[in-house]
Coordinates of C-alpha atoms in Angstrom, one line a residue:
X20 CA 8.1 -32.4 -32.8
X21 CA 10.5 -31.2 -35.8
X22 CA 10.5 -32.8 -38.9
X23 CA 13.4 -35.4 -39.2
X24 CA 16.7 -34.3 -40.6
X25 CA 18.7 -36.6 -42.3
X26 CA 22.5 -37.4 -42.1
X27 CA 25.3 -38.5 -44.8
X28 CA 23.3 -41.8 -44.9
X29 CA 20.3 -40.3 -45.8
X30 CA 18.9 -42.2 -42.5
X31 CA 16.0 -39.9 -40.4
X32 CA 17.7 -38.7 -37.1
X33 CA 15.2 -37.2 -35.0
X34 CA 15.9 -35.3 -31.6
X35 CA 15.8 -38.4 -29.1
X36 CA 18.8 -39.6 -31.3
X37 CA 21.1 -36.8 -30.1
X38 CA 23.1 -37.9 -27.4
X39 CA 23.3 -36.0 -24.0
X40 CA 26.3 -34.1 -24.7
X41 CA 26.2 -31.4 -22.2
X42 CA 24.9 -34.0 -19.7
X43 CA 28.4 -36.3 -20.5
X44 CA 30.4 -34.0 -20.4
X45 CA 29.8 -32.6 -16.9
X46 CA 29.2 -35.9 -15.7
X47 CA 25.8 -34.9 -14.1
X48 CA 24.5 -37.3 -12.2
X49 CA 20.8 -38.9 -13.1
X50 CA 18.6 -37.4 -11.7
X51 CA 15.9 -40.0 -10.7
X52 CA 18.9 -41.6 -8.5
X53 CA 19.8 -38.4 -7.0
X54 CA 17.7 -35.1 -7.5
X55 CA 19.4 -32.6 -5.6
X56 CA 22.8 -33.8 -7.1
X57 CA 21.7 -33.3 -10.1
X58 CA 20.7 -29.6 -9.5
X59 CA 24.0 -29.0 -7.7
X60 CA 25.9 -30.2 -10.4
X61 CA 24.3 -28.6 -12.6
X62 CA 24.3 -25.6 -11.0
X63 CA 27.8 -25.5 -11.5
X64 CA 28.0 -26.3 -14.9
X65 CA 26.3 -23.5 -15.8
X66 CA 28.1 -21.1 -14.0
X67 CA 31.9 -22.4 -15.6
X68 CA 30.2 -22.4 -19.1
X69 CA 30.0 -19.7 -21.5
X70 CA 27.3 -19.5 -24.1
X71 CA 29.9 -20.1 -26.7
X72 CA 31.1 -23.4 -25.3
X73 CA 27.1 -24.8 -25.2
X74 CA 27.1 -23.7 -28.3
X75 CA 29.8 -25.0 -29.7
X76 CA 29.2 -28.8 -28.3
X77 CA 25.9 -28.5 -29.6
X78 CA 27.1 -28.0 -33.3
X79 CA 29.0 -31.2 -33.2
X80 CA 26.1 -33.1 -34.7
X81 CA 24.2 -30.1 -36.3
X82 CA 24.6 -27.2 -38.3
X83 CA 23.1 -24.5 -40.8
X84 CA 22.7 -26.8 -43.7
X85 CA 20.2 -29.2 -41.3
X86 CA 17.5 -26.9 -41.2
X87 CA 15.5 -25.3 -44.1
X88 CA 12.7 -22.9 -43.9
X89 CA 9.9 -25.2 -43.7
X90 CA 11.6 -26.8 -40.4
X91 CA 12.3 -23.1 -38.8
X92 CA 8.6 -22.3 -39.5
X93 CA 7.5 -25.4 -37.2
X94 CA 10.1 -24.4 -34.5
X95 CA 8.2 -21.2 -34.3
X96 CA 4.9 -22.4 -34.1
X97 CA 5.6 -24.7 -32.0
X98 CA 7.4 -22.3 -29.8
X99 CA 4.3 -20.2 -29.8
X100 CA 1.7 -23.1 -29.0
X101 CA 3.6 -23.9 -25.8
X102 CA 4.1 -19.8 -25.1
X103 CA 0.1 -19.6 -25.8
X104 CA -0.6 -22.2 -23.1
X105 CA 2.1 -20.8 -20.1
X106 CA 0.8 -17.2 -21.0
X107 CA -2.9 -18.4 -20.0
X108 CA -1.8 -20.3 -16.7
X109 CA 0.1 -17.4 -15.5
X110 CA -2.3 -14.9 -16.7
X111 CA -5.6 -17.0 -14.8
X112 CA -2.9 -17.5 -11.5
X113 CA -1.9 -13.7 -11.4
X114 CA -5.5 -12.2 -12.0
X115 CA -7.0 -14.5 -9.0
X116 CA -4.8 -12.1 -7.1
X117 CA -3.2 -14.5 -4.8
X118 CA -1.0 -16.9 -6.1
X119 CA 2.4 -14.5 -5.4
X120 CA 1.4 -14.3 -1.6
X121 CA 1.4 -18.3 -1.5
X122 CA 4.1 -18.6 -3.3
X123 CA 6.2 -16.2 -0.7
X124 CA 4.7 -17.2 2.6
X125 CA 6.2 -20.9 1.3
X126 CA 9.2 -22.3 2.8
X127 CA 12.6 -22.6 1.1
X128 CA 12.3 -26.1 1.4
X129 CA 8.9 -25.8 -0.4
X130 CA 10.0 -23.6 -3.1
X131 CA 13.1 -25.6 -3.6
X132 CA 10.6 -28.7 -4.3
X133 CA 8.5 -26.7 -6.7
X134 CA 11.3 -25.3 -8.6
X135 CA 12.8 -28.3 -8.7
X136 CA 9.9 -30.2 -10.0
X137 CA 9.5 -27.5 -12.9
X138 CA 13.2 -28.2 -13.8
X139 CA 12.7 -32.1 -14.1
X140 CA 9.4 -31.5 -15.7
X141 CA 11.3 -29.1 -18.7
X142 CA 14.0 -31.7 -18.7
X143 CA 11.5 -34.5 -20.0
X144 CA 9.6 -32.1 -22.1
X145 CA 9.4 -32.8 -26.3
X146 CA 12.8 -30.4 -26.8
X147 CA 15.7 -31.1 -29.1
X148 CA 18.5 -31.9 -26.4
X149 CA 16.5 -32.4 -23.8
X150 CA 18.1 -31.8 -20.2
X151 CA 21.0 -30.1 -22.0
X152 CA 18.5 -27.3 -23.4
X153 CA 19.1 -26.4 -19.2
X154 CA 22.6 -25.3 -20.2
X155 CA 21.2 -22.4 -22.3
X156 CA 19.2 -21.0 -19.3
X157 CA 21.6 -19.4 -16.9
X158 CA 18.9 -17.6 -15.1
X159 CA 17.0 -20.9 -14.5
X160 CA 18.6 -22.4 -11.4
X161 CA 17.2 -22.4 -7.7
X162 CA 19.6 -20.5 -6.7
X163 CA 18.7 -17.3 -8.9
X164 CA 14.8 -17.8 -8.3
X165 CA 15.3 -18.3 -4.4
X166 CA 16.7 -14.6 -4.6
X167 CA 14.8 -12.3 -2.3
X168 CA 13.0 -14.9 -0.5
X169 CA 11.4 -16.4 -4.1
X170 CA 10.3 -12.8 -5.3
X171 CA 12.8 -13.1 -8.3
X172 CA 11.1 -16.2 -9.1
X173 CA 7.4 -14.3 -8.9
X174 CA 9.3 -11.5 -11.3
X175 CA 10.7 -14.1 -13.5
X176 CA 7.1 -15.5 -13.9
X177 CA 5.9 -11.4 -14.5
X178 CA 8.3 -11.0 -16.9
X179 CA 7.7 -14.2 -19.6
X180 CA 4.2 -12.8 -19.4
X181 CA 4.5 -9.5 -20.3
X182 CA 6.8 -10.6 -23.1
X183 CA 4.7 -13.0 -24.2
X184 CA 1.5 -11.1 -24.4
X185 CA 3.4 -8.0 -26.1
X186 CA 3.4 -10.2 -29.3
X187 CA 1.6 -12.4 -31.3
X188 CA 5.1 -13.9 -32.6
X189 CA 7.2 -16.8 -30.6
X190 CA 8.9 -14.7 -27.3
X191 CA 12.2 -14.7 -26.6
X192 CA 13.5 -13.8 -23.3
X193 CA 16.4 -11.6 -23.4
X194 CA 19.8 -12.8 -21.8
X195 CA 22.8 -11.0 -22.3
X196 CA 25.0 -14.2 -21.3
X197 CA 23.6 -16.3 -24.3
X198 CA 23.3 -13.8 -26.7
X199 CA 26.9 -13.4 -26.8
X200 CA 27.0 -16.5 -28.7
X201 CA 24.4 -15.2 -31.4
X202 CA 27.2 -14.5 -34.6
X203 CA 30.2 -17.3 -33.8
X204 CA 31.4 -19.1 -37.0
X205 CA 31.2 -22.9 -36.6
X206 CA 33.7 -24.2 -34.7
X207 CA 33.7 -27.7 -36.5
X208 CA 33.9 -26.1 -40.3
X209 CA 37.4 -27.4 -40.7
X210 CA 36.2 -31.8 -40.0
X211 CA 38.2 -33.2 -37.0
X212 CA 38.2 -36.9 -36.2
X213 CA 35.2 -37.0 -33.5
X214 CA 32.9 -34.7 -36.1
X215 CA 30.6 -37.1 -38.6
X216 CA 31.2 -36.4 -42.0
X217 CA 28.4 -34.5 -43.9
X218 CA 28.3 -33.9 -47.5
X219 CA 27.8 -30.2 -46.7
X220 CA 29.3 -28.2 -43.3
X221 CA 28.3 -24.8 -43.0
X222 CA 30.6 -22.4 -42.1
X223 CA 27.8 -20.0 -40.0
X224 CA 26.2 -21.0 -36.6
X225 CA 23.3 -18.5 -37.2
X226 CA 20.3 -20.9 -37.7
X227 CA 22.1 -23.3 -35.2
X228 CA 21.3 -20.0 -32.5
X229 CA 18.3 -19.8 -33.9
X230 CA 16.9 -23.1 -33.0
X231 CA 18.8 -23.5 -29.8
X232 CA 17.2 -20.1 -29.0
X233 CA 13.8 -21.6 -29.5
X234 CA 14.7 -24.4 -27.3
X235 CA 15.9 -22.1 -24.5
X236 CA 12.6 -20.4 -24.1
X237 CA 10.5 -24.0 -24.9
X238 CA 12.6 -25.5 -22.3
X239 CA 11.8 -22.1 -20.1
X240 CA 7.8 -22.4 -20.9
X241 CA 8.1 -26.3 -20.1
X242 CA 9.5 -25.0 -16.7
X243 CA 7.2 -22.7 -15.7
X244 CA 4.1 -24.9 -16.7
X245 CA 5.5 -28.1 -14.1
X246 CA 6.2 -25.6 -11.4
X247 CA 3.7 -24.1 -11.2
X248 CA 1.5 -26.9 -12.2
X249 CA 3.2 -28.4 -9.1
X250 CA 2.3 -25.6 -6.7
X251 CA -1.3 -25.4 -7.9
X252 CA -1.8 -29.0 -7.4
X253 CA -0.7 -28.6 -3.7
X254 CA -3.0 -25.8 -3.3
X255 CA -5.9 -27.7 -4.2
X256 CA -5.2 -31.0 -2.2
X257 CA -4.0 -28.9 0.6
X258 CA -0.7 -31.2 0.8
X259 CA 0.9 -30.9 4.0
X260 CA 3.6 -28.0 2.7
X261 CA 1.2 -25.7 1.6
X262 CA -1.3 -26.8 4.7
X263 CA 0.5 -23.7 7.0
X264 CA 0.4 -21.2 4.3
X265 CA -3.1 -21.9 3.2
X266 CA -4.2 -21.4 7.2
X267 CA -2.6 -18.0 7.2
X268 CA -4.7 -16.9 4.1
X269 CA -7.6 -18.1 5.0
X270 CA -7.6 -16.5 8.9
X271 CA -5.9 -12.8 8.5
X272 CA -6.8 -10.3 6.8
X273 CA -5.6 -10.2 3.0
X274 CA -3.1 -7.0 4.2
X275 CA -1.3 -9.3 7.0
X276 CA -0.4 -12.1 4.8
X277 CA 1.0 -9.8 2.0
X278 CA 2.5 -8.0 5.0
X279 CA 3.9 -11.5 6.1
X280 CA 4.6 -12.4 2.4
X281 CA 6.3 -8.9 2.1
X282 CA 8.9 -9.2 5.2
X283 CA 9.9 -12.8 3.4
X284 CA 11.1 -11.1 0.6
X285 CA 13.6 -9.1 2.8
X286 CA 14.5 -12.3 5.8
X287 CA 18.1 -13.1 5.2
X288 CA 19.1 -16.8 5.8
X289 CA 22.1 -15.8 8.5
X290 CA 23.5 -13.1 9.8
X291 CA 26.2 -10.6 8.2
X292 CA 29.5 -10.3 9.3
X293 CA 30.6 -6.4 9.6
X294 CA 33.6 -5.0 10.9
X295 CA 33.1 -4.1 14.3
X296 CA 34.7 -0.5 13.6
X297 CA 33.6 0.9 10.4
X298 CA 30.4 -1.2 10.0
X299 CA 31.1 -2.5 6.3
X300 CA 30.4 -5.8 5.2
X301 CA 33.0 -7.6 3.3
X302 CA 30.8 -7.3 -0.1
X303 CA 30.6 -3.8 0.5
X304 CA 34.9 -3.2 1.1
X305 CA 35.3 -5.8 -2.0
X306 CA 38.4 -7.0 -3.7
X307 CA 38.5 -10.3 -2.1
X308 CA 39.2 -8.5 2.1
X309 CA 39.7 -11.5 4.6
X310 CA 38.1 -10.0 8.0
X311 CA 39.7 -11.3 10.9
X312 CA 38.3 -12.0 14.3
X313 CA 39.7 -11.2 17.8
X314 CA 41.4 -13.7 19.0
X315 CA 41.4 -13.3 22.9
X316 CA 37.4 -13.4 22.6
X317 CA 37.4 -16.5 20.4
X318 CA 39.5 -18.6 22.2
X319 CA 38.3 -17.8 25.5
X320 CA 34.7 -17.1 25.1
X321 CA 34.1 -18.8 21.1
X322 CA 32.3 -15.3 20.6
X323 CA 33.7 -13.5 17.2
X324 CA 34.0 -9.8 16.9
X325 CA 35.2 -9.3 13.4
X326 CA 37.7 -6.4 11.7
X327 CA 38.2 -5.7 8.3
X328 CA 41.8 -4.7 8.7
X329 CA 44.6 -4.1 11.4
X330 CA 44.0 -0.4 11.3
X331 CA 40.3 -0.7 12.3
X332 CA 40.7 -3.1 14.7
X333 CA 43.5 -0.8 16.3
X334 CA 40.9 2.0 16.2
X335 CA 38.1 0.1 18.2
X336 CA 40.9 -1.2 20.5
X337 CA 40.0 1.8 23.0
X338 CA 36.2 0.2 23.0
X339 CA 36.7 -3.2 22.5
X340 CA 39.2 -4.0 25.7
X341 CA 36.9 -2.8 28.2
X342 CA 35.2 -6.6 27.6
X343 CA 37.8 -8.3 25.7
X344 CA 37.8 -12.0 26.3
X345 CA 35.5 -11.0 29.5
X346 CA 32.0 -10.8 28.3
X347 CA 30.5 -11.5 25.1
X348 CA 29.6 -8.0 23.7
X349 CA 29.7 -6.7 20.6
X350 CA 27.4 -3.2 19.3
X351 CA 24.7 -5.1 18.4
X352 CA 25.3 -3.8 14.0
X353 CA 22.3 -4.0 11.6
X354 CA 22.0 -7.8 10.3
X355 CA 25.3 -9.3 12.3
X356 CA 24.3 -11.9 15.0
X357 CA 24.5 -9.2 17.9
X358 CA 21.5 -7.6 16.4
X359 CA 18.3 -9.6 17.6
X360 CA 16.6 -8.5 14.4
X361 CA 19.4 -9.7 12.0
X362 CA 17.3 -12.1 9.9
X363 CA 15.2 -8.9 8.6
X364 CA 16.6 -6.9 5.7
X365 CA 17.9 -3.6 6.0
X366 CA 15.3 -2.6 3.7
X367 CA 12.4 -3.6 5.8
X368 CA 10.1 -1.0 7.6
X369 CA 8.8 -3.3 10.5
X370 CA 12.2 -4.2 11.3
X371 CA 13.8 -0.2 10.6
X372 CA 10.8 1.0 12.6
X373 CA 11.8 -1.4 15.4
X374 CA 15.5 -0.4 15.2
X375 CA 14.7 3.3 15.1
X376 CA 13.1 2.7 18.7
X377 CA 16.0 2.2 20.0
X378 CA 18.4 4.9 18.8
X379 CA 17.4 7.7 21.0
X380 CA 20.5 8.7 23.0
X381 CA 22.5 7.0 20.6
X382 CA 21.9 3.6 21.7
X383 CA 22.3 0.3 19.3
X384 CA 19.1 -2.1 19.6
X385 CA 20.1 -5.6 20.7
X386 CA 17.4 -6.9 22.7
X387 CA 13.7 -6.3 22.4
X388 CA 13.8 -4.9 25.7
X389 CA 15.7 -1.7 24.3
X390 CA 12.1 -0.5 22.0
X391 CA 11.5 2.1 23.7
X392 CA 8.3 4.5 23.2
X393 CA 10.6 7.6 21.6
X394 CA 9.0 11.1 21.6
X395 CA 5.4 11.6 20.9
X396 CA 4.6 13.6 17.6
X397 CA 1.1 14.6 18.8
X398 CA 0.2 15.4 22.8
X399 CA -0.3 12.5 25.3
X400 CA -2.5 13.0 28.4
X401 CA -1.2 13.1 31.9
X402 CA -1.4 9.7 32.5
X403 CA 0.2 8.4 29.2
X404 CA 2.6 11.0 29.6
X405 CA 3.1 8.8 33.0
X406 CA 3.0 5.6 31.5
X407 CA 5.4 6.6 28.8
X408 CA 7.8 7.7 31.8
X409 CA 7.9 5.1 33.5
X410 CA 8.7 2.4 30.4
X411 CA 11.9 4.3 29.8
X412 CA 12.8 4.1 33.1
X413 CA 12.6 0.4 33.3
X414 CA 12.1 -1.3 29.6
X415 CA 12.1 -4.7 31.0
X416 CA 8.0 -3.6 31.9
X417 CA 5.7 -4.3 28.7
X418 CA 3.1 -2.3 30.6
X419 CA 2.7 -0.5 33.6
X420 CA -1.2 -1.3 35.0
X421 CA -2.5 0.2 38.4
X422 CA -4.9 -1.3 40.8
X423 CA -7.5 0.4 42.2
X424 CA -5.4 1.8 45.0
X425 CA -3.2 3.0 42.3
X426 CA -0.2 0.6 43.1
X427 CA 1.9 -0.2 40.2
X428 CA 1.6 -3.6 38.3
X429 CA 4.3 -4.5 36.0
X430 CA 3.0 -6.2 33.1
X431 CA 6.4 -8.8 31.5
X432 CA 5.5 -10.6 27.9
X433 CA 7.5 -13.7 28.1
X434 CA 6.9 -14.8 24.5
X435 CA 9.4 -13.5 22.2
X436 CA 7.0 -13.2 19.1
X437 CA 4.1 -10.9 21.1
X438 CA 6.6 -8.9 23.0
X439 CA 7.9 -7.7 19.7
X440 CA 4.2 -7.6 18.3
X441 CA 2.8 -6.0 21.1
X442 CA 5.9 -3.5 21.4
X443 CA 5.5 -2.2 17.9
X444 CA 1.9 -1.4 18.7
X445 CA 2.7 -0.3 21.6
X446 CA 5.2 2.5 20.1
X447 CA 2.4 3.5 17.6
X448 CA 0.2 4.3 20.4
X449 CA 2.6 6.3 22.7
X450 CA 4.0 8.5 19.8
X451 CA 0.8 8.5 18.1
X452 CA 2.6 7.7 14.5
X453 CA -0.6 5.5 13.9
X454 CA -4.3 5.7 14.4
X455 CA -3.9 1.7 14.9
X456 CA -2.5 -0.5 17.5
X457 CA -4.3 0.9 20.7
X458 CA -6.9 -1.7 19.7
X459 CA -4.6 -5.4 19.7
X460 CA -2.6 -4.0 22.4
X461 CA -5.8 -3.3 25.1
X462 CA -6.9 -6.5 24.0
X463 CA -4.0 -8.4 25.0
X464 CA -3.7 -6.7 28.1
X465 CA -7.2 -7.5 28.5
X466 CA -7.1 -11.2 28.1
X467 CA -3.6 -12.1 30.3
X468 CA -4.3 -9.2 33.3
X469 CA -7.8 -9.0 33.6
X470 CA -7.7 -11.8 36.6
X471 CA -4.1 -10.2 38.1
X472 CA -5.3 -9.6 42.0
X473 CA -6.2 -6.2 42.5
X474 CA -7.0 -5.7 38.8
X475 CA -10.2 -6.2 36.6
X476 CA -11.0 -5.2 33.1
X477 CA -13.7 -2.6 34.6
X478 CA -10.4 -0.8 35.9
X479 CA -8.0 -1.5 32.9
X480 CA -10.2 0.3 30.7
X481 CA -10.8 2.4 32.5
X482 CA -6.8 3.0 33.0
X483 CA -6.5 2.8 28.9
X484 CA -9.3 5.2 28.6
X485 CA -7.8 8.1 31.0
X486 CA -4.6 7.7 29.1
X487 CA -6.0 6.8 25.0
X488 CA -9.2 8.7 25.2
X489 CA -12.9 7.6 25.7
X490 CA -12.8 5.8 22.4
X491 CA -10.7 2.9 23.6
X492 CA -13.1 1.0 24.8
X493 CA -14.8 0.8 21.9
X494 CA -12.4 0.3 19.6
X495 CA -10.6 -2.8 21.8
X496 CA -14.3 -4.7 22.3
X497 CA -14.9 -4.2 18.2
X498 CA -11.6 -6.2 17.8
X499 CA -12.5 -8.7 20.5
X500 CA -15.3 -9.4 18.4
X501 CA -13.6 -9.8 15.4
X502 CA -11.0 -12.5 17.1
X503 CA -14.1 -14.3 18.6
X504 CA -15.4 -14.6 14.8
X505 CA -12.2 -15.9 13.7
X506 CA -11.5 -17.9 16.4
X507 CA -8.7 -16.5 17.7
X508 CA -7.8 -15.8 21.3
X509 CA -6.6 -12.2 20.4
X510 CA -5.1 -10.4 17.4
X511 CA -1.5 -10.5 18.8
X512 CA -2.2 -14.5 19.7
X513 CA -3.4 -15.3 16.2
X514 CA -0.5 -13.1 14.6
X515 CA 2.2 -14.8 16.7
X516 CA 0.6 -18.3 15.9
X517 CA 0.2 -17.5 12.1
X518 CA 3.6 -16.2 11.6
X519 CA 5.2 -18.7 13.4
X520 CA 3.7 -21.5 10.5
X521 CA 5.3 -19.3 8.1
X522 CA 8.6 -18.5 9.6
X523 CA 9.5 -20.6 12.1
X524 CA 10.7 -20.6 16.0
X525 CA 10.6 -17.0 16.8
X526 CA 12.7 -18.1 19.9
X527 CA 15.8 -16.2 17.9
X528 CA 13.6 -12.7 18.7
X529 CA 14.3 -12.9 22.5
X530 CA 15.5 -11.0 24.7
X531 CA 18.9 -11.2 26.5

């Protein structure tokens, strides 16, 4: 704790004594009767304040002539204690290897109670101002860390380390926003009526940034110890938040859940809204453009088809009125709600490599059913070059199997999750882009067809073999016995069911 300073009086004031004067003045609600209030409004208090006007309100009852070099010698050792301690934590969590996977395969709701729990945790800590300190901390919010499905909170973390360790002297986190307020003159030099009376005012706010500076990145260290204090404690009693996660680490292989943890980073929370003729998103036109939606198809069929202007709206017209308050069709654009894939980002290879499958002839993706198996880069055999054939023809058909008379069996995934899994793998295989994939998908097929009448899995491997090479077999019965040792019905099974803890229904992937 700082030494005491002492007013006009010559009575000790000591931090707890200074009242909540950020806190009053944007009325933020207490946060024991109402937490997510208190983040919302605070939230917003941030974002209307500048770093001069914190500043400023926090000068009303200090200035330059309060602290002398002895006190600004214990802010900086005790800056560095609590950097010391936050450095180790986060240096212990990163080198176990795993901590930014959990923290990613989390939900929001999860993160949003960890973060939160940091905040209130900094809020109580041993800091002059206490919750008001979170006014100097504009990148501190949920909202900032939640970025990229909680990677910019991971980053965040990253960053205060490698500052930290880079010195053996107190860390301060850069931040453009409150460094604008680093060389103001004291607003309060001339006395007013609400200012105290001191026997000396000092006309420089330099020190005063200089100790408020220390409290930002106290307050930020505070933060980072509760949070992730907080997400470490539900790690190790497995509380029922974490429980899904935690299952999906410990039953895939390390690359599937940073693959998982990876395509979180990129999910967006709903779908964009594009103009239906040049494709732009309203961020990307800019200067505040209202998009409209068609009217006809809104009022008759409550299905939105949006235009960024008049003009393009007129140009689509010749497109558009074929099904114009009809049918409910739109092209199907990257990330809008006609695109079956909008929750993944455009930068996402699953979801790019998924989307790419159905471009040939110039067709948009909008159903799973339009992945197609594209042109091979190698050479197939007869009979794949068959089977590939035939799934363009009719890309309802997962698989086309053949019974021992060599009828045709047409093999439909209803489940939305393992069409799309097996679909990908599929498309590895038949343009043989991958070395991978012939394995989970003749597993698959193995455990729903093998009982189909007229089929057995003597004669669908025997299929997959004519048209994947001798190898198949081989390769599908070494990854039956890996599911067997995991327990898992099948790789695309255990995928589906791991996933699903992570991200939900994948009922929104289906076909229509």
């Amino acid at each position: 704790m700082a030494s005491p300073i002492k007013d006009d009086d010559d009575t000790v004031k000591t931090p707890e004594d200074f009242p909540p004067l950020l806190s009053k003045k944007f009325n933020i609600t207490d946060v024991k009767q109402d937490a997510l209030k208190w983040d919302k409004e605070w939230e917003a208090a941030i974002a209307s304040s500048t770093a001069a006007d914190v500043l400023k309100e926090m000068s009303r009852f200090l200035d330059d002539s309060c602290f002398d070099p002895d006190a600004m010698e214990f802010f900086h050792q005790d800056l560095r204690r609590v950097q010391d301690n936050v450095a180790k934590i986060l240096r212990d969590l990163f080198d176990e290897g795993h901590f930014d996977t959990i923290w990613l395969l989390l939900s929001v709701a999860e993160k949003k109670r960890h973060i939160n729990e940091g905040l209130k945790g900094a809020c109580e800590a041993p800091t002059f101002w206490g919750q008001d300190c979170r006014a100097l901390c504009p990148e501190v919010t949920v909202s900032n860390l939640l970025t990229q499905g909680g990677k910019s909170f991971v980053d965040f973390l990253a960053r205060v380390l490698e500052l930290t360790e880079s010195s053996l002297q107190p860390a301060f986190l850069p931040n453009s926003w409150w460094e604008q307020a680093s060389n103001l003159p004291n607003p309060w030099w001339e006395e007013t009526p609400d200012v105290p009376p001191r026997r000396q005012i000092s006309q420089s706010t330099k020190l005063m940034f200089e100790v408020a500076t220390i409290n930002r990145n106290k307050f930020i260290g505070h933060f980072i110890m509760s949070s992730v204090l907080s997400i470490v404690s539900d790690i190790t009693n497995r509380s029922g938040g974490m429980k899904g996660v935690l299952h999906v680490m410990e039953n895939t292989k390390g690359y599937v859940a940073r693959a998982l943890a990876q395509v979180k980073t990129t999910f967006r929370d709903k779908p964009l809204v594009r103009c239906e003729n040049c494709t732009k998103t309203p961020e990307e036109i800019g200067q505040g453009v209202r998009f409209m939606v068609c009217s006809v198809c809104k009022t008759k069929l409550n299905f939105e088809i949006h235009y960024c202007s008049q003009s393009c709206q007129k140009q689509d017209w010749s497109l558009h009125k074929r099904t114009c308050g009809k049918k409910p069709v739109s092209k199907g654009l990257s990330g809008t709600k006609g695109d079956s894939l909008w929750a993944f980002g455009d930068s996402d290879p699953s979801a790019n490599m998924i989307r790419d499958f159905g471009k040939k002839e110039g067709r948009h993706l909008t159903s799973l059913r339009d992945i197609g198996v594209n042109p091979c880069k190698g050479k197939r055999t007869p009979a794949a070059e068959r089977q590939a054939e035939m799934l363009e023809a009719d890309r309802n058909v997962d698989y086309f199997l053949f019974t021992a008379s060599g009828e045709a069996v047409r093999f439909v995934i209803d489940d939305p999750g393992a069409k799309m899994i097996f679909r990908i793998n599929r498309g590895w295989v038949m343009t043989k882009s991958s070395e991978t994939g012939l394995d989970a998908m003749g597993e698959y097929i193995l455990k729903i067809m093998s009982g189909y009448p007229g089929l057995s899995r003597r004669i669908i491997l025997k299929q997959l073999c004519e048209e994947h090479g001798v190898s198949t077999t081989r390769k599908i019965m070494a990854l039956e016995k890996k599911s067997r040792e995991h327990g898992k019905s099948t790789f695309i099974e255990g995928w589906v069911k791991d996933s699903s803890s992570v991200f939900g229904d994948l009922a929104w992937l289906g076909s229509r």
